[in-house]
Coordinates of C-alpha atoms in Angstrom, one line a residue:
M1 CA -86.8 -90.0 145.7
P2 CA -83.8 -91.4 147.7
A3 CA -81.7 -94.1 146.0
D4 CA -81.8 -97.6 147.5
R5 CA -80.9 -101.1 146.4
K6 CA -83.9 -101.2 144.0
W7 CA -82.7 -97.9 142.4
V8 CA -79.3 -99.5 141.8
Q9 CA -81.0 -102.6 140.4
K10 CA -83.1 -100.6 138.0
N11 CA -80.2 -98.4 136.9
L12 CA -77.1 -100.6 137.1
G13 CA -78.6 -104.1 136.9
F14 CA -77.7 -105.5 140.2
D15 CA -78.5 -105.4 143.9
P16 CA -75.3 -104.2 145.6
I17 CA -76.1 -106.0 148.8
A18 CA -77.7 -109.3 147.7
T19 CA -75.5 -109.7 144.7
P20 CA -72.4 -107.5 145.2
P21 CA -70.0 -107.0 142.2
P22 CA -67.1 -109.4 141.9
R23 CA -64.0 -108.7 143.9
E24 CA -62.2 -107.9 140.6
T25 CA -64.3 -104.8 140.2
F26 CA -62.9 -103.1 143.4
V27 CA -59.7 -101.1 143.7
V28 CA -59.4 -101.3 147.5
K29 CA -59.2 -104.8 148.9
R30 CA -61.0 -103.9 152.2
I31 CA -64.0 -102.5 150.3
A32 CA -64.2 -105.7 148.3
D33 CA -64.0 -107.7 151.6
A34 CA -66.8 -105.5 153.1
A35 CA -69.0 -106.0 150.1
H36 CA -68.8 -109.8 150.4
K37 CA -68.5 -110.3 154.2
K38 CA -70.6 -108.4 156.8
T39 CA -67.9 -108.7 159.5
A40 CA -65.1 -107.3 157.4
K41 CA -63.5 -104.1 158.7
V42 CA -63.5 -101.1 156.6
T43 CA -62.7 -97.4 157.2
P44 CA -64.2 -94.2 155.7
E45 CA -60.8 -93.6 154.1
D46 CA -61.2 -96.9 152.2
F47 CA -64.4 -95.7 150.6
Q48 CA -62.8 -92.4 149.8
R49 CA -59.9 -94.2 148.1
E50 CA -62.2 -96.5 146.2
I51 CA -63.9 -93.4 144.7
I52 CA -60.7 -91.5 144.0
D53 CA -58.9 -94.4 142.3
F54 CA -61.7 -96.2 140.5
D55 CA -60.9 -96.2 136.8
S56 CA -63.6 -97.1 134.4
E57 CA -61.0 -97.8 131.7
S58 CA -58.9 -100.1 133.9
T59 CA -59.2 -103.9 134.5
E60 CA -61.5 -103.2 137.5
G61 CA -63.6 -100.8 135.3
R62 CA -64.0 -103.3 132.5
E63 CA -65.0 -106.0 135.0
F64 CA -67.6 -103.6 136.5
M65 CA -69.0 -102.9 133.0
A66 CA -69.2 -106.6 132.3
F67 CA -71.0 -107.3 135.5
S68 CA -73.4 -104.3 135.4
T69 CA -75.3 -102.3 132.8
A70 CA -73.0 -99.3 133.3
T71 CA -71.4 -97.8 130.2
G72 CA -67.9 -96.5 129.7
L73 CA -66.7 -93.4 127.9
S74 CA -66.4 -95.4 124.7
R75 CA -70.1 -94.4 124.4
F76 CA -69.3 -90.7 124.6
T77 CA -71.0 -88.7 121.9
D78 CA -69.1 -85.7 120.6
I79 CA -70.6 -82.4 121.8
P80 CA -72.0 -80.0 119.1
W81 CA -70.1 -77.0 120.4
P82 CA -71.2 -73.5 119.2
R83 CA -69.2 -72.3 116.2
G84 CA -65.8 -71.0 117.3
L85 CA -66.1 -72.1 120.9
A86 CA -65.1 -75.7 120.8
P87 CA -62.1 -76.5 123.2
Q88 CA -58.9 -76.5 121.3
T89 CA -56.4 -78.8 122.9
G90 CA -52.9 -77.3 123.2
P91 CA -49.5 -78.8 122.2
S92 CA -47.3 -80.5 124.8
P93 CA -47.0 -78.2 127.7
G94 CA -43.5 -79.3 128.7
N95 CA -42.1 -82.0 131.1
G96 CA -43.9 -80.9 134.3
K97 CA -40.7 -80.5 136.3
G98 CA -41.0 -76.7 136.4
P99 CA -43.9 -74.3 137.1
L100 CA -47.2 -74.7 135.3
P101 CA -47.7 -72.4 132.3
R102 CA -49.6 -69.1 132.8
A103 CA -53.2 -69.1 131.7
D104 CA -56.4 -67.1 132.1
V105 CA -58.2 -70.0 133.9
L106 CA -57.2 -72.9 136.1
V107 CA -59.5 -75.9 136.2
V108 CA -58.8 -78.6 138.9
T109 CA -60.4 -82.0 139.1
W110 CA -59.8 -84.8 141.5
T111 CA -60.7 -88.5 140.9
V112 CA -59.5 -90.7 138.1
D113 CA -62.9 -91.0 136.4
E114 CA -63.5 -87.2 136.8
G115 CA -60.2 -86.8 135.0
H116 CA -61.3 -89.0 132.2
A117 CA -64.6 -87.2 131.6
T118 CA -63.2 -83.7 132.1
S119 CA -60.3 -84.2 129.7
R120 CA -62.7 -85.8 127.1
V121 CA -64.7 -82.5 127.2
L122 CA -62.0 -79.9 127.7
T123 CA -58.9 -81.4 126.1
P124 CA -60.3 -83.6 123.4
G125 CA -57.6 -86.1 122.2
K126 CA -55.6 -86.0 125.4
D127 CA -56.7 -88.1 128.3
S128 CA -55.8 -87.1 131.8
H129 CA -54.7 -90.6 132.8
N130 CA -52.8 -91.6 129.7
D131 CA -51.6 -88.4 128.1
Y132 CA -51.3 -85.5 130.6
V133 CA -47.9 -84.4 131.7
P134 CA -46.9 -85.5 135.3
Y135 CA -46.5 -82.4 137.5
T136 CA -43.6 -82.8 139.9
H137 CA -42.5 -79.2 140.6
N138 CA -41.5 -79.0 144.3
Y139 CA -42.8 -82.5 144.9
A140 CA -39.8 -83.4 147.0
V141 CA -40.6 -80.6 149.4
I142 CA -44.3 -80.8 149.6
S143 CA -44.4 -84.6 149.8
K144 CA -42.5 -84.4 153.1
K145 CA -45.8 -83.3 154.6
M146 CA -47.7 -86.3 153.1
R147 CA -48.4 -89.6 154.8
N148 CA -47.0 -92.7 153.2
G149 CA -49.6 -94.5 151.0
C150 CA -51.4 -91.4 149.8
P151 CA -52.0 -91.2 146.0
A152 CA -49.5 -88.4 145.4
K153 CA -46.7 -90.4 147.2
E154 CA -47.6 -93.6 145.4
L155 CA -47.5 -91.8 142.0
K156 CA -44.5 -89.6 143.0
R157 CA -46.2 -86.4 141.7
L158 CA -48.6 -83.7 142.7
G159 CA -50.9 -84.2 139.7
S160 CA -50.9 -84.1 135.9
F161 CA -52.0 -81.4 133.4
W162 CA -52.5 -80.2 129.9
T163 CA -53.6 -76.9 128.3
T164 CA -56.5 -75.9 126.1
R165 CA -58.0 -72.8 124.6
I166 CA -61.7 -72.0 124.8
G167 CA -62.7 -69.0 122.8
K168 CA -60.0 -66.4 123.7
K169 CA -59.1 -67.9 127.0
K170 CA -56.1 -70.1 127.7
V171 CA -56.8 -72.8 130.3
V172 CA -54.7 -75.2 132.4
V173 CA -56.6 -78.4 133.2
F174 CA -55.1 -80.0 136.3
K175 CA -55.9 -83.4 137.6
S176 CA -54.8 -83.4 141.3
D177 CA -53.2 -86.3 143.0
S178 CA -53.1 -84.4 146.3
H179 CA -56.3 -84.8 148.4
M180 CA -57.4 -83.3 151.7
S181 CA -58.9 -86.7 152.6
Q182 CA -55.7 -88.7 151.8
D183 CA -52.6 -86.6 152.3
G184 CA -52.5 -86.6 156.1
P185 CA -52.9 -84.2 159.0
Q186 CA -50.5 -81.5 157.8
L187 CA -52.9 -80.8 154.9
P188 CA -50.3 -80.2 152.2
N189 CA -53.1 -79.7 149.7
I190 CA -52.9 -76.1 150.9
D191 CA -49.4 -75.9 149.6
V192 CA -50.4 -77.4 146.3
W193 CA -53.2 -74.9 145.8
R194 CA -50.9 -72.0 146.7
Q195 CA -48.2 -73.1 144.3
I196 CA -50.4 -73.9 141.2
I197 CA -52.3 -70.6 141.6
A198 CA -49.1 -68.6 141.9
E199 CA -47.7 -70.3 138.8
V200 CA -50.7 -70.1 136.5
Q201 CA -51.8 -66.6 137.8
P202 CA -55.4 -67.1 136.6
T203 CA -58.2 -64.6 136.8
L204 CA -60.6 -67.6 137.5
V205 CA -60.0 -70.8 139.3
I206 CA -62.5 -73.7 139.1
T207 CA -62.5 -76.8 141.3
T208 CA -64.8 -79.4 139.7
G209 CA -65.9 -83.0 139.8
T210 CA -68.4 -85.3 141.5
A211 CA -70.3 -84.8 144.8
G212 CA -73.1 -86.4 146.8
G213 CA -76.5 -84.6 146.4
I214 CA -78.1 -83.3 149.6
G215 CA -81.9 -83.4 149.7
K216 CA -84.5 -84.9 147.4
Q217 CA -84.5 -82.1 144.8
V218 CA -81.3 -83.1 143.0
E219 CA -80.7 -86.0 140.6
V220 CA -77.7 -87.6 139.1
G221 CA -76.2 -85.3 136.5
D222 CA -77.4 -82.0 138.1
V223 CA -74.7 -79.4 138.5
I224 CA -74.2 -77.0 141.4
V225 CA -72.2 -73.8 140.6
S226 CA -71.2 -72.2 143.8
P227 CA -69.0 -69.3 144.8
I228 CA -69.5 -70.3 148.4
V229 CA -68.0 -73.3 150.2
R230 CA -67.9 -74.5 153.8
F231 CA -66.0 -77.0 155.9
D232 CA -67.9 -79.5 158.0
C233 CA -65.0 -81.2 159.8
L234 CA -66.1 -83.6 162.5
S235 CA -63.1 -86.0 162.3
K236 CA -59.4 -85.6 161.7
F237 CA -59.6 -81.8 161.3
K238 CA -62.3 -81.0 163.9
K239 CA -59.8 -79.1 166.1
Q240 CA -58.5 -76.9 163.3
P241 CA -59.6 -73.2 163.3
F242 CA -61.2 -73.7 159.9
A243 CA -63.3 -76.8 161.0
Q244 CA -66.6 -75.0 160.5
A245 CA -65.5 -72.0 158.4
H246 CA -67.0 -70.9 155.2
Y247 CA -65.6 -68.7 152.3
S248 CA -67.2 -66.9 149.4
S249 CA -66.1 -65.4 146.1
K250 CA -67.9 -63.4 143.4
P251 CA -71.1 -64.5 141.6
A252 CA -70.9 -67.0 138.7
R253 CA -71.3 -65.6 135.2
T254 CA -74.3 -67.4 133.9
T255 CA -74.9 -66.1 130.4
K256 CA -73.9 -69.4 128.7
F257 CA -75.6 -71.8 131.1
A258 CA -78.6 -72.2 128.9
A259 CA -76.3 -73.3 126.1
A260 CA -74.6 -75.7 128.5
R261 CA -77.9 -77.4 129.4
T262 CA -78.6 -77.9 125.7
L263 CA -75.2 -79.5 125.2
F264 CA -75.9 -81.9 128.1
K265 CA -78.3 -83.7 125.7
A266 CA -75.6 -85.3 123.7
N267 CA -74.7 -87.7 126.5
A268 CA -77.7 -87.4 128.9
G269 CA -78.9 -90.9 127.7
Q270 CA -76.1 -92.4 129.8
L271 CA -77.5 -91.0 133.0
P272 CA -79.8 -93.1 135.2
K273 CA -83.0 -94.4 133.5
T274 CA -85.0 -93.4 136.5
N275 CA -84.1 -89.7 136.3
A276 CA -87.4 -87.8 136.0
R277 CA -86.1 -84.9 134.1
A278 CA -83.1 -83.5 132.2
P279 CA -80.1 -82.4 134.3
K280 CA -80.3 -78.9 135.7
I281 CA -77.7 -76.3 136.7
F282 CA -78.3 -74.8 140.2
V283 CA -76.6 -71.4 140.5
V284 CA -75.8 -70.4 144.1
K285 CA -75.2 -66.8 145.2
P286 CA -72.2 -65.9 147.4
S287 CA -74.6 -65.2 150.3
Q288 CA -76.5 -68.6 150.1
L289 CA -74.6 -70.5 152.8
S290 CA -77.4 -73.1 153.1
S291 CA -76.9 -74.0 149.4
S292 CA -73.1 -74.1 149.5
V293 CA -70.7 -76.9 148.5
V294 CA -69.9 -78.8 151.8
T295 CA -66.4 -80.2 152.4
T296 CA -66.3 -83.0 154.9
D297 CA -63.3 -84.7 156.5
F298 CA -65.2 -88.0 156.6
F299 CA -67.0 -90.1 154.1
G300 CA -70.3 -88.2 154.5
F301 CA -73.3 -88.4 152.2
D302 CA -76.9 -87.5 152.6
T303 CA -79.3 -90.1 153.8
S304 CA -83.1 -90.0 154.1
D305 CA -82.7 -90.0 157.9
N306 CA -80.0 -87.2 157.8
H307 CA -77.5 -89.5 159.5
F308 CA -74.5 -87.1 158.8
K309 CA -76.5 -84.0 159.5
L310 CA -75.7 -82.5 156.1
Q311 CA -79.2 -81.2 155.3
G312 CA -79.4 -77.5 155.6
L313 CA -75.6 -77.1 155.2
G314 CA -75.5 -77.1 151.4
D315 CA -76.6 -78.6 148.1
V316 CA -73.8 -81.2 147.7
S317 CA -71.0 -82.7 149.8
E318 CA -67.5 -83.6 148.8
M319 CA -64.0 -83.8 150.2
G320 CA -61.8 -80.8 149.3
D321 CA -63.2 -77.6 147.7
A322 CA -63.2 -75.5 150.9
V323 CA -59.4 -75.8 150.9
L324 CA -59.5 -73.5 147.8
G325 CA -61.7 -71.1 149.7
L326 CA -59.2 -71.1 152.7
V327 CA -56.3 -70.4 150.4
A328 CA -58.1 -67.6 148.6
K329 CA -59.0 -66.0 151.9
D330 CA -55.3 -66.0 152.9
M331 CA -54.4 -64.5 149.6
R332 CA -56.7 -61.5 150.3
A333 CA -56.7 -59.0 147.5
K334 CA -54.4 -61.1 145.4
A335 CA -56.9 -64.0 145.2
P336 CA -58.5 -64.8 141.9
R337 CA -62.2 -65.3 141.5
W338 CA -63.1 -68.9 142.1
L339 CA -66.0 -71.3 141.7
A340 CA -66.9 -74.8 142.8
I341 CA -68.7 -76.6 140.0
R342 CA -69.8 -79.9 141.2
N343 CA -72.1 -82.6 139.6
V344 CA -74.3 -84.9 141.5
S345 CA -72.8 -88.4 141.0
D346 CA -75.0 -90.0 143.7
P347 CA -78.3 -88.7 145.1
Q348 CA -79.6 -88.9 148.6
I349 CA -79.4 -92.5 149.9
K350 CA -82.3 -94.2 151.5
A351 CA -81.7 -95.1 155.1
E352 CA -82.2 -98.9 154.9
G353 CA -79.9 -101.7 156.2
T354 CA -76.7 -100.8 157.9
L355 CA -74.6 -97.7 157.4
K356 CA -71.9 -99.8 155.8
Q357 CA -74.5 -101.1 153.3
Q358 CA -75.6 -97.5 152.5
E359 CA -71.9 -96.7 151.9
Q360 CA -71.7 -99.6 149.5
V361 CA -74.8 -98.3 147.6
A362 CA -73.4 -94.8 147.3
A363 CA -70.0 -96.1 146.1
Q364 CA -71.5 -98.3 143.4
I365 CA -73.7 -95.4 142.1
Y366 CA -70.5 -93.3 141.8
K367 CA -68.8 -96.1 139.9
G368 CA -71.8 -96.4 137.6
F369 CA -72.4 -92.7 136.9
G370 CA -69.4 -90.6 138.1
R371 CA -67.9 -90.1 134.7
W372 CA -71.2 -89.4 133.0
S373 CA -72.4 -86.8 135.6
T374 CA -68.9 -85.2 135.3
V375 CA -69.5 -84.6 131.6
C376 CA -72.2 -82.2 132.7
S377 CA -70.0 -80.3 135.1
A378 CA -67.2 -80.2 132.5
I379 CA -69.6 -78.6 130.1
T380 CA -70.6 -76.1 132.8
C381 CA -66.9 -75.3 133.3
W382 CA -66.8 -74.6 129.5
A383 CA -69.8 -72.3 129.9
S384 CA -68.2 -70.4 132.8
I385 CA -65.0 -69.9 130.8
V386 CA -66.8 -68.7 127.7
A387 CA -68.7 -66.2 129.8
E388 CA -65.5 -64.6 131.1
P389 CA -64.9 -61.1 129.7

């Protein structure tokens, strides 16, 4: 069923509209203003930035945990990996001023909390926020295309990274600070993708993290594994030739997905209480456009009245994966296989109250469960890597 204020009350312990979280729990001032004052002005970019920058291990995160019933990754239960297949975190990969190291697989994630959860699973002992190496190779050149105030410019880097080994495969895990939704109209995230793929020279690229579920069939913690992505650009990029384009790669290798679902159990207790079942993995075929990962250039999410017209376009919506598809298309025969592995961090939202209130509901659900749903997608990344020949 669609999530509403009662859903948040049951699963996070508060009504986000009647009793919004304290201002100290917000990263973006305008989002805090909007939560406490109906007339406050707020933009879609503000909601995007709140999700990108929210850090459950920061002061804001601790305040959010204190106010709500949400749990942090201190509650993480170690995963009982199959023998010989536990991720083995690599040594220091250098200073990040030069090219990324070569590897068999490149895994890219996006938000701060996605980084925390993905690194906990794939690079145990090294956290993406506190330990990963800042990646600044060609930052001076690429950042000229970025608008002032975007995350990459504020941090003066393109991302951060570490290496790991899973079975026989060497993996680079990259937390990007470049974002389609934040970098500006020149879309320098294309340059970042081209550069890191050229440096790592992987046979498989995975873009992974949180997404909004489309339709009533998905629950928080479900994972969509898709070799097909599509743009749904109705705002800043609507005049670009790729605005409604879609791209596909080769099918996912699924032989270890049953094992992945079993491994979900270790931390599934941190997912919403109202979930009616254990999290699933939905495998999309390259031809299933209506089940694709949908990349919007606006803060779009599915509502019960289909406000953003996302229903029928895909299984989940997010803000960047189709850029990888665009880059791979331009690479033609030189392109590696790629997958979008996205977890449902917030389900369909019930169309009640104003759209601004629905946005607040969606954002609070992400802040409550984004890291825990990401544990599921990170395990699915592990399964995809283990299945590689």
